[in-house]
């Protein structure tokens, strides 16, 4: 088990942050995980491991570390081409968004109330966590990995209603996706999902993958309606160096 430094998070929060992710698959013993955590000198280690390892949390009260449970991520998958996408709608269209500043501003509006794992840790400022999402979205826009959903404003002028940022690998993973608060509840999110699915098909991806914090049930219902199926869950724990809390 190898802990990796997280320089972006360290710079953002003013604390040394490292990450350790235990992959799904054949269950490993806890001992190498515990040893890696004991050897770390970071202020915070963000540990992620499969949710079925329920007994691990009780073993995380290690010398010199305070474990903070930071929720779980639920992952959903869609076989590309099998989604129940909506029909074309007048006044709605999608296009690549290559403006990092615009993507950053949209994320600030869409995810302002989203409670991610950073909120569990009093050492981390929620506003700085949102700023991290904004930087992430801006980098995706600059790299050609951001789609925007467009509509017509009250005066008929074009306006951006939502965005999705993606990671292109063997599968297409949706990193951030949502619509602005004033455009929610009208089925527009499904148009954004369809745009990502069409992009995935165009790139030859077999699946579209997406995840969220487990409390975000509203968006998970939208995924289920579209055709996504739950895949697996991952627990997040922050191991904080003793004396910092």
PDB file of C-alpha atoms in Angstrom:
ATOM      1  CA  UNK A   1       0.000   0.000   0.000  1.00  0.00           C
ATOM      2  CA  UNK A   2       1.578   3.254  -1.120  1.00  0.00           C
ATOM      3  CA  UNK A   3       0.520   6.633   0.212  1.00  0.00           C
ATOM      4  CA  UNK A   4       0.766   9.422  -2.325  1.00  0.00           C
ATOM      5  CA  UNK A   5       1.294  13.103  -1.627  1.00  0.00           C
ATOM      6  CA  UNK A   6      -1.492  15.484  -2.665  1.00  0.00           C
ATOM      7  CA  UNK A   7       0.270  18.771  -3.423  1.00  0.00           C
ATOM      8  CA  UNK A   8      -2.826  20.578  -4.691  1.00  0.00           C
ATOM      9  CA  UNK A   9      -4.836  19.834  -1.554  1.00  0.00           C
ATOM     10  CA  UNK A  10      -1.837  20.624   0.646  1.00  0.00           C
ATOM     11  CA  UNK A  11      -1.421  24.034  -0.975  1.00  0.00           C
ATOM     12  CA  UNK A  12      -5.148  24.766  -0.929  1.00  0.00           C
ATOM     13  CA  UNK A  13      -5.771  23.994   2.747  1.00  0.00           C
ATOM     14  CA  UNK A  14      -2.397  24.908   4.205  1.00  0.00           C
ATOM     15  CA  UNK A  15      -1.989  21.403   5.650  1.00  0.00           C
ATOM     16  CA  UNK A  16       0.108  18.522   4.399  1.00  0.00           C
ATOM     17  CA  UNK A  17      -2.303  16.045   2.804  1.00  0.00           C
ATOM     18  CA  UNK A  18      -1.651  12.546   1.518  1.00  0.00           C
ATOM     19  CA  UNK A  19      -3.987   9.980  -0.023  1.00  0.00           C
ATOM     20  CA  UNK A  20      -4.284   6.220   0.194  1.00  0.00           C
ATOM     21  CA  UNK A  21      -6.848   4.409  -1.946  1.00  0.00           C
ATOM     22  CA  UNK A  22      -7.489   0.695  -1.524  1.00  0.00           C
ATOM     23  CA  UNK A  23      -8.836  -0.700  -4.824  1.00  0.00           C
ATOM     24  CA  UNK A  24     -11.794  -3.013  -5.094  1.00  0.00           C
ATOM     25  CA  UNK A  25     -11.115  -6.668  -5.761  1.00  0.00           C
ATOM     26  CA  UNK A  26      -9.671  -9.426  -3.669  1.00  0.00           C
ATOM     27  CA  UNK A  27      -9.777  -8.192  -0.080  1.00  0.00           C
ATOM     28  CA  UNK A  28      -6.292  -7.312   1.227  1.00  0.00           C
ATOM     29  CA  UNK A  29      -5.291  -7.639   4.888  1.00  0.00           C
ATOM     30  CA  UNK A  30      -5.560  -4.467   6.962  1.00  0.00           C
ATOM     31  CA  UNK A  31      -1.984  -4.662   8.268  1.00  0.00           C
ATOM     32  CA  UNK A  32      -0.220  -2.995   5.295  1.00  0.00           C
ATOM     33  CA  UNK A  33      -2.826  -0.230   5.326  1.00  0.00           C
ATOM     34  CA  UNK A  34      -2.307   0.367   9.032  1.00  0.00           C
ATOM     35  CA  UNK A  35       1.466   0.315   8.600  1.00  0.00           C
ATOM     36  CA  UNK A  36       1.344   2.856   5.781  1.00  0.00           C
ATOM     37  CA  UNK A  37      -0.795   5.150   7.929  1.00  0.00           C
ATOM     38  CA  UNK A  38       1.569   4.830  10.885  1.00  0.00           C
ATOM     39  CA  UNK A  39       4.556   5.744   8.719  1.00  0.00           C
ATOM     40  CA  UNK A  40       2.931   8.866   7.264  1.00  0.00           C
ATOM     41  CA  UNK A  41       3.987  12.242   8.650  1.00  0.00           C
ATOM     42  CA  UNK A  42       1.197  14.170   6.878  1.00  0.00           C
ATOM     43  CA  UNK A  43      -1.287  16.264   8.820  1.00  0.00           C
ATOM     44  CA  UNK A  44      -4.148  14.434   7.098  1.00  0.00           C
ATOM     45  CA  UNK A  45      -4.313  11.160   5.201  1.00  0.00           C
ATOM     46  CA  UNK A  46      -7.450  10.768   3.084  1.00  0.00           C
ATOM     47  CA  UNK A  47      -8.135   7.039   3.084  1.00  0.00           C
ATOM     48  CA  UNK A  48     -10.628   5.439   0.709  1.00  0.00           C
ATOM     49  CA  UNK A  49     -11.522   1.778   0.757  1.00  0.00           C
ATOM     50  CA  UNK A  50     -14.395  -0.475  -0.411  1.00  0.00           C
ATOM     51  CA  UNK A  51     -17.489  -0.030   1.757  1.00  0.00           C
ATOM     52  CA  UNK A  52     -17.847  -3.773   2.303  1.00  0.00           C
ATOM     53  CA  UNK A  53     -14.777  -3.685   4.576  1.00  0.00           C
ATOM     54  CA  UNK A  54     -17.099  -2.606   7.372  1.00  0.00           C
ATOM     55  CA  UNK A  55     -14.781  -3.787  10.148  1.00  0.00           C
ATOM     56  CA  UNK A  56     -11.862  -1.604   9.091  1.00  0.00           C
ATOM     57  CA  UNK A  57     -13.082   1.608  10.701  1.00  0.00           C
ATOM     58  CA  UNK A  58     -12.737   0.094  14.190  1.00  0.00           C
ATOM     59  CA  UNK A  59      -9.063  -0.575  13.399  1.00  0.00           C
ATOM     60  CA  UNK A  60      -8.314   3.002  12.366  1.00  0.00           C
ATOM     61  CA  UNK A  61      -7.838   4.358  15.904  1.00  0.00           C
ATOM     62  CA  UNK A  62      -4.076   4.200  15.447  1.00  0.00           C
ATOM     63  CA  UNK A  63      -1.385   5.772  17.641  1.00  0.00           C
ATOM     64  CA  UNK A  64      -0.945   9.385  16.604  1.00  0.00           C
ATOM     65  CA  UNK A  65      -4.076   9.488  14.425  1.00  0.00           C
ATOM     66  CA  UNK A  66      -7.712  10.515  14.910  1.00  0.00           C
ATOM     67  CA  UNK A  67     -10.100   8.965  12.360  1.00  0.00           C
ATOM     68  CA  UNK A  68     -12.921  11.154  11.031  1.00  0.00           C
ATOM     69  CA  UNK A  69     -15.616   9.368   9.053  1.00  0.00           C
ATOM     70  CA  UNK A  70     -16.186  11.456   5.905  1.00  0.00           C
ATOM     71  CA  UNK A  71     -19.068   9.652   4.212  1.00  0.00           C
ATOM     72  CA  UNK A  72     -19.170   7.312   1.268  1.00  0.00           C
ATOM     73  CA  UNK A  73     -19.175   7.601  -2.494  1.00  0.00           C
ATOM     74  CA  UNK A  74     -21.663   5.575  -4.503  1.00  0.00           C
ATOM     75  CA  UNK A  75     -20.627   4.663  -8.051  1.00  0.00           C
ATOM     76  CA  UNK A  76     -23.056   4.049 -10.902  1.00  0.00           C
ATOM     77  CA  UNK A  77     -22.388   2.702 -14.408  1.00  0.00           C
ATOM     78  CA  UNK A  78     -24.126   2.858 -17.781  1.00  0.00           C
ATOM     79  CA  UNK A  79     -23.339   0.731 -20.808  1.00  0.00           C
ATOM     80  CA  UNK A  80     -22.765   3.370 -23.491  1.00  0.00           C
ATOM     81  CA  UNK A  81     -25.626   3.335 -25.957  1.00  0.00           C
ATOM     82  CA  UNK A  82     -28.143   1.854 -23.500  1.00  0.00           C
ATOM     83  CA  UNK A  83     -29.297   5.073 -21.846  1.00  0.00           C
ATOM     84  CA  UNK A  84     -32.891   6.285 -21.878  1.00  0.00           C
ATOM     85  CA  UNK A  85     -32.034   9.716 -23.167  1.00  0.00           C
ATOM     86  CA  UNK A  86     -34.711  12.351 -23.720  1.00  0.00           C
ATOM     87  CA  UNK A  87     -35.930  13.488 -27.109  1.00  0.00           C
ATOM     88  CA  UNK A  88     -34.558  16.704 -28.580  1.00  0.00           C
ATOM     89  CA  UNK A  89     -36.232  19.756 -27.081  1.00  0.00           C
ATOM     90  CA  UNK A  90     -36.688  23.120 -28.728  1.00  0.00           C
ATOM     91  CA  UNK A  91     -34.458  25.718 -27.175  1.00  0.00           C
ATOM     92  CA  UNK A  92     -32.034  23.244 -25.580  1.00  0.00           C
ATOM     93  CA  UNK A  93     -28.679  22.211 -26.976  1.00  0.00           C
ATOM     94  CA  UNK A  94     -25.261  21.080 -25.791  1.00  0.00           C
ATOM     95  CA  UNK A  95     -21.801  22.140 -26.899  1.00  0.00           C
ATOM     96  CA  UNK A  96     -18.240  21.978 -25.661  1.00  0.00           C
ATOM     97  CA  UNK A  97     -17.378  24.687 -23.150  1.00  0.00           C
ATOM     98  CA  UNK A  98     -13.749  25.757 -23.516  1.00  0.00           C
ATOM     99  CA  UNK A  99     -13.849  28.820 -21.252  1.00  0.00           C
ATOM    100  CA  UNK A 100     -12.196  27.949 -17.893  1.00  0.00           C
ATOM    101  CA  UNK A 101     -13.570  31.068 -16.186  1.00  0.00           C
ATOM    102  CA  UNK A 102     -17.128  30.287 -17.285  1.00  0.00           C
ATOM    103  CA  UNK A 103     -16.799  26.665 -16.142  1.00  0.00           C
ATOM    104  CA  UNK A 104     -15.451  27.805 -12.778  1.00  0.00           C
ATOM    105  CA  UNK A 105     -18.330  30.244 -12.271  1.00  0.00           C
ATOM    106  CA  UNK A 106     -20.904  27.581 -13.151  1.00  0.00           C
ATOM    107  CA  UNK A 107     -19.437  25.112 -10.664  1.00  0.00           C
ATOM    108  CA  UNK A 108     -19.527  27.751  -7.918  1.00  0.00           C
ATOM    109  CA  UNK A 109     -23.253  28.207  -8.553  1.00  0.00           C
ATOM    110  CA  UNK A 110     -24.181  24.538  -9.046  1.00  0.00           C
ATOM    111  CA  UNK A 111     -22.191  23.020  -6.177  1.00  0.00           C
ATOM    112  CA  UNK A 112     -22.443  25.796  -3.584  1.00  0.00           C
ATOM    113  CA  UNK A 113     -24.567  23.607  -1.261  1.00  0.00           C
ATOM    114  CA  UNK A 114     -22.982  20.232  -2.037  1.00  0.00           C
ATOM    115  CA  UNK A 115     -21.593  18.566   1.081  1.00  0.00           C
ATOM    116  CA  UNK A 116     -18.462  16.657   0.070  1.00  0.00           C
ATOM    117  CA  UNK A 117     -16.022  14.726   2.257  1.00  0.00           C
ATOM    118  CA  UNK A 118     -14.015  17.832   3.180  1.00  0.00           C
ATOM    119  CA  UNK A 119     -16.961  19.051   5.285  1.00  0.00           C
ATOM    120  CA  UNK A 120     -16.269  16.283   7.823  1.00  0.00           C
ATOM    121  CA  UNK A 121     -12.897  17.772   8.713  1.00  0.00           C
ATOM    122  CA  UNK A 122     -12.784  20.997  10.776  1.00  0.00           C
ATOM    123  CA  UNK A 123      -9.244  21.634   9.509  1.00  0.00           C
ATOM    124  CA  UNK A 124     -10.625  22.218   6.006  1.00  0.00           C
ATOM    125  CA  UNK A 125     -12.512  25.343   4.930  1.00  0.00           C
ATOM    126  CA  UNK A 126     -15.632  24.489   2.890  1.00  0.00           C
ATOM    127  CA  UNK A 127     -15.142  27.522   0.658  1.00  0.00           C
ATOM    128  CA  UNK A 128     -11.654  26.317  -0.229  1.00  0.00           C
ATOM    129  CA  UNK A 129     -13.090  22.899  -1.082  1.00  0.00           C
ATOM    130  CA  UNK A 130     -15.484  24.558  -3.528  1.00  0.00           C
ATOM    131  CA  UNK A 131     -12.566  26.509  -4.978  1.00  0.00           C
ATOM    132  CA  UNK A 132     -10.899  23.166  -5.647  1.00  0.00           C
ATOM    133  CA  UNK A 133     -13.930  22.035  -7.648  1.00  0.00           C
ATOM    134  CA  UNK A 134     -13.744  25.293  -9.596  1.00  0.00           C
ATOM    135  CA  UNK A 135     -10.079  24.720 -10.442  1.00  0.00           C
ATOM    136  CA  UNK A 136     -10.894  21.151 -11.466  1.00  0.00           C
ATOM    137  CA  UNK A 137     -13.657  22.329 -13.807  1.00  0.00           C
ATOM    138  CA  UNK A 138     -11.475  25.069 -15.274  1.00  0.00           C
ATOM    139  CA  UNK A 139      -8.749  22.550 -16.097  1.00  0.00           C
ATOM    140  CA  UNK A 140     -11.310  20.284 -17.779  1.00  0.00           C
ATOM    141  CA  UNK A 141     -12.596  23.180 -19.882  1.00  0.00           C
ATOM    142  CA  UNK A 142      -9.070  24.116 -20.932  1.00  0.00           C
ATOM    143  CA  UNK A 143      -8.415  20.482 -21.878  1.00  0.00           C
ATOM    144  CA  UNK A 144     -11.528  20.027 -24.024  1.00  0.00           C
ATOM    145  CA  UNK A 145     -13.303  17.861 -21.440  1.00  0.00           C
ATOM    146  CA  UNK A 146     -16.276  20.042 -20.531  1.00  0.00           C
ATOM    147  CA  UNK A 147     -19.778  20.046 -22.018  1.00  0.00           C
ATOM    148  CA  UNK A 148     -22.377  22.749 -21.419  1.00  0.00           C
ATOM    149  CA  UNK A 149     -26.157  22.626 -21.659  1.00  0.00           C
ATOM    150  CA  UNK A 150     -27.571  25.754 -23.259  1.00  0.00           C
ATOM    151  CA  UNK A 151     -31.069  27.248 -23.327  1.00  0.00           C
ATOM    152  CA  UNK A 152     -32.850  30.510 -24.003  1.00  0.00           C
ATOM    153  CA  UNK A 153     -33.205  33.226 -21.412  1.00  0.00           C
ATOM    154  CA  UNK A 154     -36.342  35.345 -20.849  1.00  0.00           C
ATOM    155  CA  UNK A 155     -35.330  37.615 -23.698  1.00  0.00           C
ATOM    156  CA  UNK A 156     -34.391  34.771 -26.031  1.00  0.00           C
ATOM    157  CA  UNK A 157     -30.678  35.201 -25.463  1.00  0.00           C
ATOM    158  CA  UNK A 158     -28.522  32.032 -25.063  1.00  0.00           C
ATOM    159  CA  UNK A 159     -27.609  31.124 -21.490  1.00  0.00           C
ATOM    160  CA  UNK A 160     -25.744  28.214 -19.948  1.00  0.00           C
ATOM    161  CA  UNK A 161     -28.003  25.991 -17.826  1.00  0.00           C
ATOM    162  CA  UNK A 162     -25.530  23.339 -16.725  1.00  0.00           C
ATOM    163  CA  UNK A 163     -22.247  21.600 -17.354  1.00  0.00           C
ATOM    164  CA  UNK A 164     -20.519  18.233 -17.175  1.00  0.00           C
ATOM    165  CA  UNK A 165     -16.780  17.648 -16.923  1.00  0.00           C
ATOM    166  CA  UNK A 166     -15.362  14.267 -17.888  1.00  0.00           C
ATOM    167  CA  UNK A 167     -12.260  12.133 -17.699  1.00  0.00           C
ATOM    168  CA  UNK A 168     -11.471  10.195 -20.870  1.00  0.00           C
ATOM    169  CA  UNK A 169     -10.067   6.749 -20.184  1.00  0.00           C
ATOM    170  CA  UNK A 170     -11.122   3.278 -21.274  1.00  0.00           C
ATOM    171  CA  UNK A 171     -14.462   4.337 -19.762  1.00  0.00           C
ATOM    172  CA  UNK A 172     -15.825   7.871 -19.699  1.00  0.00           C
ATOM    173  CA  UNK A 173     -16.086   9.116 -16.121  1.00  0.00           C
ATOM    174  CA  UNK A 174     -18.274  12.098 -15.300  1.00  0.00           C
ATOM    175  CA  UNK A 175     -16.383  14.148 -12.730  1.00  0.00           C
ATOM    176  CA  UNK A 176     -18.813  17.007 -12.103  1.00  0.00           C
ATOM    177  CA  UNK A 177     -22.301  17.413 -13.563  1.00  0.00           C
ATOM    178  CA  UNK A 178     -25.297  19.528 -12.700  1.00  0.00           C
ATOM    179  CA  UNK A 179     -27.652  22.304 -13.711  1.00  0.00           C
ATOM    180  CA  UNK A 180     -27.974  25.740 -12.147  1.00  0.00           C
ATOM    181  CA  UNK A 181     -30.565  26.034  -9.345  1.00  0.00           C
ATOM    182  CA  UNK A 182     -33.049  28.017 -11.445  1.00  0.00           C
ATOM    183  CA  UNK A 183     -33.159  25.318 -14.147  1.00  0.00           C
ATOM    184  CA  UNK A 184     -33.683  22.278 -11.903  1.00  0.00           C
ATOM    185  CA  UNK A 185     -36.757  20.082 -11.770  1.00  0.00           C
ATOM    186  CA  UNK A 186     -37.558  20.303 -15.490  1.00  0.00           C
ATOM    187  CA  UNK A 187     -35.780  17.227 -16.847  1.00  0.00           C
ATOM    188  CA  UNK A 188     -32.867  19.199 -18.212  1.00  0.00           C
ATOM    189  CA  UNK A 189     -30.229  17.169 -16.388  1.00  0.00           C
ATOM    190  CA  UNK A 190     -31.076  14.178 -18.611  1.00  0.00           C
ATOM    191  CA  UNK A 191     -30.107  16.204 -21.701  1.00  0.00           C
ATOM    192  CA  UNK A 192     -26.684  16.728 -20.146  1.00  0.00           C
ATOM    193  CA  UNK A 193     -26.316  12.987 -19.483  1.00  0.00           C
ATOM    194  CA  UNK A 194     -27.287  12.231 -23.076  1.00  0.00           C
ATOM    195  CA  UNK A 195     -24.605  14.592 -24.354  1.00  0.00           C
ATOM    196  CA  UNK A 196     -21.962  12.807 -22.281  1.00  0.00           C
ATOM    197  CA  UNK A 197     -23.205   9.395 -23.453  1.00  0.00           C
ATOM    198  CA  UNK A 198     -23.031  10.500 -27.095  1.00  0.00           C
ATOM    199  CA  UNK A 199     -19.528  11.811 -26.516  1.00  0.00           C
ATOM    200  CA  UNK A 200     -18.535   8.487 -24.963  1.00  0.00           C
ATOM    201  CA  UNK A 201     -19.897   6.567 -27.946  1.00  0.00           C
ATOM    202  CA  UNK A 202     -18.006   8.844 -30.303  1.00  0.00           C
ATOM    203  CA  UNK A 203     -14.763   8.072 -28.468  1.00  0.00           C
ATOM    204  CA  UNK A 204     -15.405   4.337 -28.344  1.00  0.00           C
ATOM    205  CA  UNK A 205     -15.966   4.136 -24.579  1.00  0.00           C
ATOM    206  CA  UNK A 206     -17.823   1.040 -23.406  1.00  0.00           C
ATOM    207  CA  UNK A 207     -19.237   2.580 -20.234  1.00  0.00           C
ATOM    208  CA  UNK A 208     -20.057   5.872 -18.558  1.00  0.00           C
ATOM    209  CA  UNK A 209     -19.190   6.044 -14.845  1.00  0.00           C
ATOM    210  CA  UNK A 210     -20.391   8.595 -12.297  1.00  0.00           C
ATOM    211  CA  UNK A 211     -20.284   8.939  -8.515  1.00  0.00           C
ATOM    212  CA  UNK A 212     -21.622  11.117  -5.709  1.00  0.00           C
ATOM    213  CA  UNK A 213     -21.819  11.311  -1.933  1.00  0.00           C
ATOM    214  CA  UNK A 214     -24.394   8.828  -0.634  1.00  0.00           C
ATOM    215  CA  UNK A 215     -26.669  11.575   0.700  1.00  0.00           C
ATOM    216  CA  UNK A 216     -27.272  12.969  -2.798  1.00  0.00           C
ATOM    217  CA  UNK A 217     -30.313  10.776  -3.460  1.00  0.00           C
ATOM    218  CA  UNK A 218     -32.028  13.184  -5.830  1.00  0.00           C
ATOM    219  CA  UNK A 219     -29.348  12.891  -8.476  1.00  0.00           C
ATOM    220  CA  UNK A 220     -29.181   9.118  -8.001  1.00  0.00           C
ATOM    221  CA  UNK A 221     -32.890   8.886  -8.840  1.00  0.00           C
ATOM    222  CA  UNK A 222     -32.155  10.790 -12.051  1.00  0.00           C
ATOM    223  CA  UNK A 223     -29.372   8.343 -12.900  1.00  0.00           C
ATOM    224  CA  UNK A 224     -31.693   5.383 -12.322  1.00  0.00           C
ATOM    225  CA  UNK A 225     -34.334   6.880 -14.614  1.00  0.00           C
ATOM    226  CA  UNK A 226     -31.717   7.381 -17.298  1.00  0.00           C
ATOM    227  CA  UNK A 227     -30.504   3.771 -17.130  1.00  0.00           C
ATOM    228  CA  UNK A 228     -27.471   3.884 -14.831  1.00  0.00           C
ATOM    229  CA  UNK A 229     -27.108   1.007 -12.377  1.00  0.00           C
ATOM    230  CA  UNK A 230     -25.372   1.073  -8.962  1.00  0.00           C
ATOM    231  CA  UNK A 231     -21.895  -0.437  -9.114  1.00  0.00           C
ATOM    232  CA  UNK A 232     -20.082  -0.157  -5.782  1.00  0.00           C
ATOM    233  CA  UNK A 233     -19.483   2.118  -2.798  1.00  0.00           C
ATOM    234  CA  UNK A 234     -16.303   3.528  -1.282  1.00  0.00           C
ATOM    235  CA  UNK A 235     -15.869   4.808   2.284  1.00  0.00           C
ATOM    236  CA  UNK A 236     -13.797   7.919   3.011  1.00  0.00           C
ATOM    237  CA  UNK A 237     -11.958   8.445   6.297  1.00  0.00           C
ATOM    238  CA  UNK A 238      -9.651  11.340   7.209  1.00  0.00           C
ATOM    239  CA  UNK A 239      -6.802  10.276   9.484  1.00  0.00           C
ATOM    240  CA  UNK A 240      -5.787  13.467  11.300  1.00  0.00           C
ATOM    241  CA  UNK A 241      -2.485  13.769  13.135  1.00  0.00           C
ATOM    242  CA  UNK A 242      -3.051  13.902  16.882  1.00  0.00           C
ATOM    243  CA  UNK A 243      -3.051  17.353  18.446  1.00  0.00           C
ATOM    244  CA  UNK A 244      -4.403  19.168  15.399  1.00  0.00           C
ATOM    245  CA  UNK A 245      -8.097  18.917  16.265  1.00  0.00           C
TER     246      UNK A 245
END
